[in-house]
C-alpha cells in the first residue's frame, strides 16, 4: 500500500520569502515517482514538479524545488521568493508500481498556502 | 488549444437520475483517469483506462461506470445518482506508461440533491 501525508492543512508566508510545504510518503515499491500539483481557487490542477525515486539530484523547476530525502521518505516542496499568485492549494502525489492493472497514483490531502503582501 | 475539456462545468442533479460527465483530450494520450475531489480527502481515483478499449476500477468505483471507445473520449456515468456523489470530478490523462505526469481537465462540480 502507498500513502501520502501532508500534515500542514494551511500555511501563511510573506511575499518574497521562501516557504516549504511538507510531504511524507510510504511505499514498499522500489521504484516510484513523486509529484507536486497546484490548485488555485479557479479549481484547475497544475503540474509543478516531478522527482523519480532513482534521481540523484533534487528536481527544480524555476522557483520550485523538491527537497527529496529518500531515507526519511520525504518530498518537500520549496517555493522561493513567494508571489501573491502562489496562493493556492498544493497537493503532493506519488505513483507506485503496477497494481490491479494500473500504476497507482495516490494524492495527499493538500496544503492551503496563502501569501501575504 | 491542446488539453482536456470536461462538460458540463457544473450540474445540479436530482437523486436517482442518470448523468454522464464528458471528458475529451486532444493530446493523443493513452491513459485517462477519473478522480473525485472531496474536502479533506484529496483526489481519489474512480476509474482509469490504460488505452482505448480497456478500463479498470480505481479506489472508489462503486456507483460509476466508464467506457473508452476511442483514444480521445472517456465519459463517466452515474447510473443512479446519490447525494454522496456530490463532488468535484476531474478527468486526467497521461502519456506513456500510466503514472507519468497527469494533465487535468478543469473539473465538473456535481451536486446531487
Coordinates of N, CA and C in Angstrom, one line a residue:
Chain A
X1 N 0.8 -1.2 0.0 CA 0.0 0.0 0.0 C 0.9 1.2 0.0
X2 N 0.4 2.3 -0.6 CA 1.2 3.5 -0.6 C 0.3 4.6 0.0
X3 N 1.0 5.5 0.6 CA 0.3 6.6 1.4 C 1.1 7.9 1.3
X4 N 0.4 9.0 1.1 CA 1.0 10.3 1.1 C 0.4 11.1 2.3
X5 N 1.3 11.7 3.1 CA 0.8 12.5 4.2 C 1.3 14.0 4.1
X6 N 0.3 14.9 4.1 CA 0.6 16.3 4.2 C 0.1 16.8 5.5
X7 N 0.9 17.2 6.4 CA 0.5 17.5 7.8 C 0.1 18.9 8.0
X8 N 0.3 19.8 7.0 CA 0.0 21.2 7.1 C -1.3 21.5 6.4
X9 N -2.4 21.6 7.0 CA -3.6 22.0 6.3 C -3.5 23.3 5.7
X10 N -2.9 24.3 6.4 CA -2.8 25.6 5.9 C -1.5 26.3 6.4
X11 N -1.0 27.2 5.5 CA 0.2 27.9 5.8 C 0.1 29.3 5.3
X12 N 0.9 30.2 6.0 CA 1.0 31.6 5.5 C 2.5 31.9 5.3
X13 N 2.7 32.7 4.3 CA 4.1 33.1 4.0 C 4.0 34.6 3.5
X14 N 5.1 35.3 3.9 CA 5.2 36.7 3.5 C 5.7 36.7 2.0
X15 N 5.1 37.6 1.3 CA 5.6 37.8 -0.1 C 7.1 38.0 -0.2
X16 N 7.7 37.3 -1.2 CA 9.1 37.3 -1.4 C 9.9 36.4 -0.5
X17 N 9.3 35.8 0.4 CA 10.0 34.9 1.3 C 9.9 33.5 0.7
X18 N 10.7 32.6 1.2 CA 10.7 31.2 0.8 C 9.8 30.4 1.7
X19 N 9.2 29.3 1.2 CA 8.3 28.5 2.0 C 8.5 27.0 1.7
X20 N 8.4 26.2 2.7 CA 8.5 24.7 2.5 C 7.2 24.1 2.8
X21 N 6.7 23.3 1.9 CA 5.4 22.5 2.1 C 5.9 21.1 2.3
X22 N 5.4 20.5 3.4 CA 5.9 19.2 3.8 C 5.1 18.1 3.1
X23 N 5.8 17.0 2.8 CA 5.1 15.8 2.2 C 6.0 14.6 2.7
X24 N 5.3 13.6 3.3 CA 6.0 12.4 3.6 C 5.2 11.3 2.9
X25 N 5.9 10.2 2.6 CA 5.2 9.1 1.8 C 5.6 7.8 2.4
X26 N 4.9 6.8 2.1 CA 5.1 5.4 2.5 C 4.8 4.5 1.3
X27 N 5.8 3.7 1.0 CA 5.6 2.7 -0.1 C 6.6 1.6 0.1
X28 N 6.2 0.4 -0.4 CA 7.1 -0.7 -0.4 C 7.7 -0.9 -1.8
X29 N 7.3 -0.1 -2.8 CA 7.8 -0.2 -4.1 C 9.2 0.3 -4.2
X30 N 10.1 -0.4 -4.9 CA 11.5 0.1 -5.0 C 11.6 1.3 -6.0
X31 N 10.6 1.3 -6.9 CA 10.6 2.4 -7.9 C 9.3 3.2 -7.8
X32 N 9.5 4.5 -7.7 CA 8.3 5.3 -7.6 C 8.6 6.7 -8.0
X33 N 7.6 7.5 -8.1 CA 7.8 8.9 -8.5 C 6.9 9.8 -7.6
X34 N 7.4 11.0 -7.4 CA 6.7 12.0 -6.6 C 6.4 13.2 -7.4
X35 N 5.2 13.7 -7.2 CA 4.7 14.9 -7.9 C 4.2 16.0 -7.0
X36 N 4.2 17.2 -7.4 CA 3.5 18.3 -6.8 C 2.6 18.9 -7.8
X37 N 1.4 19.2 -7.3 CA 0.4 19.9 -8.1 C -0.1 21.1 -7.4
X38 N -0.4 22.2 -8.1 CA -1.0 23.4 -7.6 C -2.4 23.5 -8.0
X39 N -3.3 23.8 -7.1 CA -4.7 24.1 -7.4 C -5.1 25.4 -7.0
X40 N -5.2 26.4 -7.8 CA -5.6 27.8 -7.4 C -7.1 27.8 -7.2
X41 N -7.6 28.9 -6.7 CA -9.0 29.0 -6.4 C -9.9 28.7 -7.6
X42 N -9.4 28.9 -8.8 CA -10.2 28.7 -10.0 C -10.4 27.2 -10.2
X43 N -9.7 26.3 -9.5 CA -10.0 24.9 -9.5 C -9.2 24.0 -10.3
X44 N -8.4 24.5 -11.3 CA -7.7 23.6 -12.2 C -6.5 23.0 -11.4
X45 N -6.0 21.9 -11.8 CA -4.9 21.2 -11.3 C -3.7 21.5 -12.2
X46 N -2.6 22.0 -11.6 CA -1.5 22.4 -12.5 C -0.2 21.6 -12.0
X47 N 0.4 20.9 -12.9 CA 1.6 20.1 -12.5 C 2.7 21.1 -12.3
X48 N 3.5 20.9 -11.2 CA 4.6 21.7 -10.9 C 5.9 21.1 -11.1
X49 N 6.1 19.9 -10.5 CA 7.4 19.3 -10.4 C 7.4 17.8 -10.2
X50 N 8.4 17.1 -10.7 CA 8.4 15.6 -10.5 C 9.8 15.1 -10.1
X51 N 9.8 14.1 -9.2 CA 11.1 13.5 -8.8 C 10.9 12.0 -8.8
X52 N 11.8 11.4 -9.5 CA 11.9 9.9 -9.6 C 12.7 9.4 -8.4
X53 N 12.3 8.2 -8.0 CA 13.0 7.7 -6.8 C 14.5 7.4 -7.0
X54 N 14.9 7.2 -8.2 CA 16.3 6.9 -8.5 C 17.0 8.2 -9.0
X55 N 16.4 9.3 -9.1 CA 17.0 10.5 -9.5 C 18.1 10.9 -8.4
X56 N 19.3 11.2 -8.9 CA 20.3 11.5 -7.9 C 20.2 12.9 -7.4
X57 N 19.7 13.8 -8.2 CA 19.6 15.2 -7.8 C 18.2 15.6 -7.5
X58 N 18.0 16.6 -6.7 CA 16.7 17.1 -6.4 C 16.2 17.9 -7.6
X59 N 14.9 17.7 -7.9 CA 14.3 18.3 -9.0 C 14.1 19.8 -8.8
X60 N 14.3 20.6 -9.8 CA 14.0 22.0 -9.8 C 13.3 22.5 -11.0
X61 N 12.3 23.4 -10.8 CA 11.6 24.0 -12.0 C 11.3 25.4 -11.6
X62 N 12.2 26.3 -12.1 CA 12.1 27.7 -11.8 C 12.1 28.0 -10.3
X63 N 11.1 28.6 -9.7 CA 11.1 28.9 -8.3 C 10.7 27.7 -7.4
X64 N 10.4 26.6 -8.1 CA 10.0 25.4 -7.3 C 11.2 24.4 -7.3
X65 N 11.4 23.8 -6.1 CA 12.4 22.7 -6.0 C 11.8 21.7 -5.0
X66 N 12.2 20.5 -5.3 CA 11.7 19.4 -4.4 C 12.9 18.9 -3.6
X67 N 12.7 19.0 -2.3 CA 13.7 18.5 -1.4 C 13.5 17.0 -1.0
X68 N 14.1 16.2 -1.8 CA 13.9 14.7 -1.7 C 14.9 14.1 -0.8
X69 N 14.3 13.5 0.3 CA 15.2 12.8 1.3 C 14.6 11.4 1.4
X70 N 15.3 10.5 0.6 CA 14.8 9.2 0.4 C 14.7 8.4 1.7
X71 N 15.8 8.5 2.5 CA 15.8 7.8 3.8 C 14.7 8.2 4.7
X72 N 14.4 9.4 4.7 CA 13.3 9.9 5.6 C 11.9 9.8 4.9
X73 N 11.9 9.4 3.7 CA 10.7 9.3 2.9 C 9.9 10.6 2.9
X74 N 10.7 11.7 2.6 CA 10.0 13.0 2.5 C 10.3 13.6 1.1
X75 N 9.4 14.4 0.7 CA 9.5 15.1 -0.6 C 8.9 16.4 -0.5
X76 N 9.6 17.3 0.2 CA 9.0 18.6 0.5 C 9.2 19.5 -0.7
X77 N 8.2 20.4 -0.9 CA 8.2 21.4 -2.0 C 8.7 22.7 -1.4
X78 N 9.7 23.3 -2.0 CA 10.2 24.6 -1.6 C 9.9 25.6 -2.7
X79 N 9.2 26.6 -2.3 CA 8.9 27.7 -3.2 C 9.7 28.9 -2.8
X80 N 10.6 29.4 -3.7 CA 11.4 30.5 -3.3 C 10.8 31.8 -3.8
X81 N 11.1 32.9 -3.1 CA 10.6 34.2 -3.5 C 9.0 34.2 -3.8
X82 N 8.3 33.9 -2.7 CA 6.8 33.7 -2.9 C 6.2 34.9 -3.6
X83 N 5.2 34.6 -4.4 CA 4.4 35.7 -5.1 C 2.9 35.5 -4.7
X84 N 2.2 36.6 -4.8 CA 0.8 36.6 -4.5 C 0.0 35.5 -5.2
X85 N 0.5 35.3 -6.5 CA -0.1 34.2 -7.3 C 0.2 32.8 -6.9
X86 N 1.0 32.7 -5.9 CA 1.3 31.3 -5.4 C 0.3 30.9 -4.4
X87 N -0.6 31.8 -4.0 CA -1.7 31.4 -3.0 C -2.6 30.4 -3.7
X88 N -2.6 29.2 -3.1 CA -3.4 28.1 -3.7 C -3.3 26.9 -2.8
X89 N -4.0 25.8 -3.2 CA -3.9 24.5 -2.6 C -2.8 23.8 -3.3
X90 N -1.9 23.1 -2.5 CA -0.8 22.3 -3.1 C -1.0 20.8 -2.7
X91 N -0.9 20.0 -3.7 CA -1.1 18.5 -3.5 C 0.2 17.8 -3.8
X92 N 0.6 16.9 -2.9 CA 1.7 16.0 -3.2 C 1.1 14.7 -3.6
X93 N 1.8 14.0 -4.6 CA 1.2 12.8 -5.1 C 2.4 11.8 -5.4
X94 N 2.1 10.6 -5.4 CA 3.1 9.5 -5.6 C 2.5 8.5 -6.6
X95 N 3.3 8.0 -7.5 CA 3.0 6.9 -8.3 C 3.9 5.7 -7.9
X96 N 3.2 4.6 -7.9 CA 4.0 3.4 -7.5 C 4.0 2.4 -8.5
X97 N 4.2 1.1 -8.1 CA 4.2 0.0 -9.1 C 2.8 -0.3 -9.6
X98 N 2.8 -1.1 -10.6 CA 1.5 -1.5 -11.2 C 0.8 -2.4 -10.2
X99 N -0.5 -2.0 -9.9 CA -1.3 -2.8 -9.0 C -2.7 -2.8 -9.5
X100 N -3.2 -4.0 -9.7 CA -4.6 -4.1 -10.2 C -4.7 -3.6 -11.7
X101 N -3.6 -3.6 -12.4 CA -3.7 -3.3 -13.8 C -3.3 -1.9 -14.1
X102 N -3.0 -1.0 -13.1 CA -2.6 0.3 -13.4 C -1.6 0.7 -12.4
X103 N -0.8 1.8 -12.8 CA 0.2 2.3 -11.9 C -0.4 3.3 -11.0
X104 N -0.7 2.9 -9.8 CA -1.5 3.7 -8.9 C -0.8 5.1 -8.6
X105 N -1.7 6.1 -8.6 CA -1.2 7.4 -8.2 C -2.0 7.8 -7.0
X106 N -1.4 8.1 -5.9 CA -2.0 8.5 -4.6 C -1.8 9.9 -4.3
X107 N -2.8 10.7 -4.0 CA -2.7 12.1 -3.6 C -2.8 12.3 -2.1
X108 N -2.1 13.3 -1.6 CA -2.3 13.8 -0.3 C -3.5 14.6 -0.2
X109 N -3.8 15.1 1.1 CA -5.0 15.8 1.3 C -4.8 17.3 1.0
X110 N -3.6 17.7 0.8 CA -3.3 19.1 0.4 C -2.9 20.1 1.5
X111 N -2.2 21.1 1.1 CA -1.9 22.2 2.0 C -2.3 23.5 1.3
X112 N -3.1 24.3 2.1 CA -3.5 25.6 1.5 C -2.5 26.7 1.9
X113 N -1.9 27.2 0.9 CA -0.9 28.3 1.1 C -1.5 29.6 0.8
X114 N -1.2 30.6 1.7 CA -1.7 31.9 1.5 C -0.5 32.8 1.6
X115 N -0.3 33.6 0.5 CA 0.9 34.6 0.5 C 0.4 35.9 0.9
X116 N 1.0 36.5 1.9 CA 0.6 37.8 2.5 C 1.4 38.9 1.9
X117 N 0.8 40.0 1.4 CA 1.5 41.1 0.8 C 2.4 41.8 1.8
Chain B
X1 N -6.7 24.6 -29.0 CA -5.7 24.6 -27.8 C -5.7 23.2 -27.3
X2 N -4.5 22.6 -27.2 CA -4.3 21.3 -26.7 C -4.7 21.2 -25.3
X3 N -5.3 20.0 -24.9 CA -5.6 19.9 -23.5 C -6.8 18.9 -23.3
X4 N -7.4 19.1 -22.1 CA -8.5 18.3 -21.8 C -9.7 19.1 -21.5
X5 N -10.8 18.8 -22.1 CA -12.1 19.5 -21.8 C -13.1 18.6 -21.1
X6 N -13.8 19.2 -20.2 CA -14.8 18.5 -19.5 C -16.2 19.2 -19.6
X7 N -17.2 18.4 -19.6 CA -18.6 19.0 -19.7 C -19.5 18.2 -18.9
X8 N -20.5 18.8 -18.2 CA -20.6 20.2 -18.0 C -19.6 20.8 -17.0
X9 N -19.6 22.1 -16.9 CA -18.8 22.7 -15.9 C -19.3 22.5 -14.5
X10 N -20.7 22.5 -14.4 CA -21.3 22.2 -13.1 C -22.7 21.7 -13.4
X11 N -23.3 21.0 -12.5 CA -24.6 20.4 -12.7 C -25.2 20.1 -11.3
X12 N -26.5 20.4 -11.2 CA -27.3 20.0 -10.1 C -28.2 19.0 -10.5
X13 N -28.2 17.9 -9.8 CA -28.9 16.7 -10.3 C -29.8 16.1 -9.1
X14 N -31.0 15.7 -9.5 CA -31.8 15.0 -8.5 C -31.4 13.6 -8.3
X15 N -31.4 13.2 -7.0 CA -31.1 11.8 -6.7 C -31.9 10.8 -7.5
X16 N -31.2 9.8 -8.0 CA -31.9 8.7 -8.8 C -31.7 9.0 -10.3
X17 N -31.3 10.1 -10.7 CA -31.2 10.4 -12.1 C -29.9 9.9 -12.6
X18 N -29.8 9.6 -13.9 CA -28.6 9.2 -14.6 C -27.9 10.4 -15.1
X19 N -26.6 10.4 -15.1 CA -25.8 11.5 -15.5 C -24.5 11.0 -16.1
X20 N -24.1 11.6 -17.2 CA -22.8 11.3 -17.9 C -22.0 12.6 -17.9
X21 N -20.8 12.5 -17.3 CA -19.8 13.5 -17.4 C -18.9 13.2 -18.6
X22 N -18.7 14.3 -19.4 CA -17.9 14.0 -20.6 C -16.4 14.5 -20.4
X23 N -15.5 13.8 -21.0 CA -14.1 14.2 -21.0 C -13.5 13.9 -22.4
X24 N -12.8 14.9 -22.9 CA -12.2 14.7 -24.2 C -10.8 15.3 -24.1
X25 N -9.8 14.6 -24.7 CA -8.5 15.1 -24.7 C -8.0 15.1 -26.2
X26 N -7.1 16.0 -26.5 CA -6.6 16.0 -27.9 C -5.1 15.9 -27.9
X27 N -4.5 15.3 -26.9 CA -3.1 15.1 -26.8 C -2.7 13.7 -27.2
X28 N -3.6 12.9 -27.6 CA -3.4 11.5 -28.0 C -2.7 10.7 -26.9
X29 N -3.0 11.0 -25.6 CA -2.5 10.3 -24.5 C -3.2 8.9 -24.4
X30 N -2.4 7.9 -24.1 CA -3.0 6.6 -24.0 C -3.9 6.4 -22.7
X31 N -3.4 6.9 -21.6 CA -4.0 6.7 -20.3 C -4.9 7.9 -19.9
X32 N -6.1 7.5 -19.4 CA -7.0 8.5 -18.9 C -7.6 8.1 -17.6
X33 N -8.0 9.0 -16.8 CA -8.4 8.8 -15.4 C -9.6 9.6 -15.0
X34 N -10.4 9.2 -14.1 CA -11.4 10.0 -13.5 C -11.1 10.0 -11.9
X35 N -11.1 11.2 -11.4 CA -10.9 11.4 -10.0 C -12.1 12.1 -9.4
X36 N -12.4 12.0 -8.1 CA -13.3 12.8 -7.4 C -12.5 13.5 -6.3
X37 N -12.8 14.8 -6.1 CA -12.1 15.6 -5.1 C -13.1 16.0 -4.1
X38 N -12.9 15.6 -2.8 CA -13.7 15.9 -1.7 C -12.9 16.6 -0.6
X39 N -13.5 17.6 0.0 CA -12.7 18.4 1.0 C -12.1 17.4 2.1
X40 N -10.9 17.6 2.3 CA -10.2 16.8 3.4 C -9.7 15.4 2.9
X41 N -10.1 15.0 1.7 CA -9.8 13.7 1.2 C -8.9 13.7 0.0
X42 N -8.6 14.9 -0.5 CA -7.7 14.9 -1.7 C -8.4 14.4 -2.9
X43 N -7.7 13.8 -3.8 CA -8.2 13.2 -5.0 C -8.2 11.7 -4.9
X44 N -9.3 11.1 -5.3 CA -9.4 9.7 -5.2 C -9.8 9.1 -6.6
X45 N -9.1 8.1 -7.0 CA -9.3 7.6 -8.4 C -10.6 6.7 -8.4
X46 N -11.4 7.0 -9.4 CA -12.7 6.3 -9.6 C -12.5 5.2 -10.6
X47 N -12.1 5.5 -11.8 CA -11.8 4.6 -12.8 C -10.7 5.1 -13.7
X48 N -10.1 4.1 -14.4 CA -8.9 4.5 -15.3 C -9.0 3.7 -16.6
X49 N -8.3 4.2 -17.5 CA -8.2 3.4 -18.8 C -6.7 3.6 -19.3
X50 N -6.0 2.4 -19.4 CA -4.7 2.5 -19.9 C -4.5 2.7 -21.4
X51 N -5.6 2.3 -22.1 CA -5.6 2.5 -23.6 C -7.0 2.3 -24.1
X52 N -7.2 2.8 -25.3 CA -8.6 2.7 -25.9 C -9.0 1.2 -25.9
X53 N -10.2 1.0 -25.4 CA -10.8 -0.3 -25.4 C -10.7 -1.0 -24.1
X54 N -9.9 -0.4 -23.1 CA -9.7 -1.1 -21.8 C -10.1 -0.1 -20.7
X55 N -10.6 -0.6 -19.6 CA -10.9 0.2 -18.5 C -10.7 -0.6 -17.2
X56 N -10.5 0.1 -16.1 CA -10.3 -0.6 -14.8 C -10.9 0.2 -13.7
X57 N -11.0 -0.5 -12.5 CA -11.6 0.2 -11.4 C -10.4 0.8 -10.5
X58 N -10.7 2.0 -10.0 CA -9.8 2.6 -9.1 C -10.1 2.4 -7.6
X59 N -9.9 3.4 -6.8 CA -10.2 3.2 -5.4 C -11.7 3.3 -5.0
X60 N -12.4 4.1 -5.7 CA -13.8 4.3 -5.3 C -14.7 4.2 -6.5
X61 N -14.9 3.0 -7.1 CA -15.6 2.8 -8.4 C -17.1 2.6 -8.2
X62 N -17.6 2.3 -7.0 CA -19.0 1.9 -6.9 C -19.9 3.1 -7.2
X63 N -20.9 2.8 -8.1 CA -21.9 3.8 -8.5 C -21.5 4.5 -9.8
X64 N -20.3 4.1 -10.3 CA -19.8 4.8 -11.5 C -19.4 3.8 -12.6
X65 N -19.6 4.1 -13.8 CA -19.1 3.3 -14.9 C -18.4 4.2 -16.0
X66 N -17.5 3.6 -16.7 CA -16.8 4.4 -17.8 C -16.7 3.5 -19.0
X67 N -16.4 4.2 -20.1 CA -16.1 3.5 -21.4 C -15.0 4.2 -22.1
X68 N -14.3 3.5 -23.0 CA -13.2 4.1 -23.7 C -13.3 3.6 -25.1
X69 N -14.2 4.1 -25.9 CA -14.4 3.6 -27.3 C -13.3 4.1 -28.2
X70 N -12.6 5.2 -27.9 CA -11.5 5.7 -28.7 C -10.5 6.4 -27.8
X71 N -9.4 6.9 -28.4 CA -8.4 7.5 -27.6 C -8.8 8.8 -26.9
X72 N -9.6 9.6 -27.5 CA -9.9 10.9 -27.1 C -10.9 11.1 -26.0
X73 N -11.9 10.1 -25.9 CA -13.1 10.3 -25.1 C -13.1 9.3 -24.0
X74 N -13.5 9.8 -22.8 CA -13.6 8.9 -21.6 C -14.7 9.4 -20.7
X75 N -15.9 9.1 -21.1 CA -17.1 9.5 -20.3 C -17.3 8.7 -19.0
X76 N -17.8 9.4 -18.0 CA -18.1 8.8 -16.7 C -19.6 8.9 -16.5
X77 N -20.2 7.8 -16.2 CA -21.6 7.7 -16.0 C -22.0 7.3 -14.6
X78 N -22.9 8.1 -14.0 CA -23.5 7.8 -12.7 C -24.9 7.2 -13.1
X79 N -25.1 5.9 -12.9 CA -26.4 5.3 -13.3 C -27.6 5.8 -12.6
X80 N -27.4 6.0 -11.3 CA -28.5 6.4 -10.4 C -27.9 7.3 -9.3
X81 N -27.8 8.6 -9.5 CA -27.0 9.4 -8.6 C -27.6 9.4 -7.2
X82 N -26.6 9.5 -6.2 CA -26.9 9.6 -4.8 C -26.2 10.8 -4.2
X83 N -26.7 11.4 -3.2 CA -26.1 12.6 -2.6 C -24.7 12.5 -2.3
X84 N -24.2 11.3 -1.9 CA -22.8 11.1 -1.6 C -21.9 11.2 -2.8
X85 N -22.5 11.3 -4.0 CA -21.7 11.5 -5.2 C -21.5 13.0 -5.5
X86 N -22.0 13.9 -4.6 CA -21.8 15.3 -4.7 C -20.3 15.5 -4.5
X87 N -19.6 16.1 -5.5 CA -18.2 16.2 -5.5 C -17.7 17.1 -6.7
X88 N -16.4 17.3 -6.8 CA -15.8 17.9 -8.0 C -15.1 16.7 -8.7
X89 N -15.4 16.6 -10.0 CA -14.9 15.4 -10.7 C -13.8 16.0 -11.7
X90 N -12.7 15.3 -11.7 CA -11.6 15.7 -12.6 C -11.3 14.5 -13.5
X91 N -11.1 14.9 -14.7 CA -10.6 13.9 -15.7 C -9.2 14.3 -16.0
X92 N -8.3 13.2 -16.2 CA -6.9 13.5 -16.4 C -6.4 12.5 -17.4
X93 N -5.3 12.8 -18.0 CA -4.7 11.9 -19.0 C -3.2 12.0 -18.8
X94 N -2.5 10.9 -19.3 CA -1.0 10.9 -19.2 C -0.5 10.2 -20.4
X95 N 0.7 10.5 -20.8 CA 1.4 10.0 -21.9 C 2.3 8.8 -21.5
X96 N 2.5 7.9 -22.3 CA 3.4 6.8 -22.0 C 2.8 5.9 -20.9
X97 N 3.6 5.3 -20.1 CA 3.1 4.3 -19.1 C 2.2 5.1 -18.1
X98 N 1.2 4.4 -17.6 CA 0.4 5.0 -16.5 C 1.2 5.5 -15.4
X99 N 0.9 6.6 -14.9 CA 1.7 7.1 -13.7 C 2.6 8.3 -14.1
X100 N 2.9 8.5 -15.4 CA 3.6 9.7 -15.7 C 2.8 10.9 -15.4
X101 N 3.4 12.1 -15.5 CA 2.7 13.3 -15.2 C 1.3 13.3 -15.8
X102 N 0.4 13.6 -15.0 CA -1.0 13.7 -15.4 C -1.5 15.1 -15.7
X103 N -2.1 15.3 -16.8 CA -2.7 16.6 -17.2 C -4.2 16.5 -16.8
X104 N -4.7 17.5 -16.2 CA -6.0 17.5 -15.7 C -6.9 18.5 -16.5
X105 N -8.2 18.1 -16.6 CA -9.2 18.9 -17.1 C -9.6 19.9 -16.0
X106 N -10.5 20.9 -16.4 CA -10.9 21.9 -15.5 C -11.9 21.5 -14.4
X107 N -12.4 20.3 -14.5 CA -13.3 19.8 -13.4 C -14.8 20.0 -13.7
X108 N -15.6 19.2 -13.1 CA -17.0 19.3 -13.1 C -17.5 19.3 -11.7
X109 N -18.3 20.3 -11.3 CA -18.8 20.4 -10.0 C -20.2 19.8 -10.0
X110 N -20.4 18.7 -9.4 CA -21.7 18.0 -9.4 C -22.3 18.0 -8.0
X111 N -23.6 18.4 -8.0 CA -24.4 18.4 -6.7 C -25.6 17.5 -6.9
X112 N -25.7 16.5 -6.1 CA -26.8 15.6 -6.1 C -27.7 15.9 -4.9
X113 N -29.0 16.2 -5.2 CA -29.9 16.6 -4.1 C -30.9 15.5 -3.8

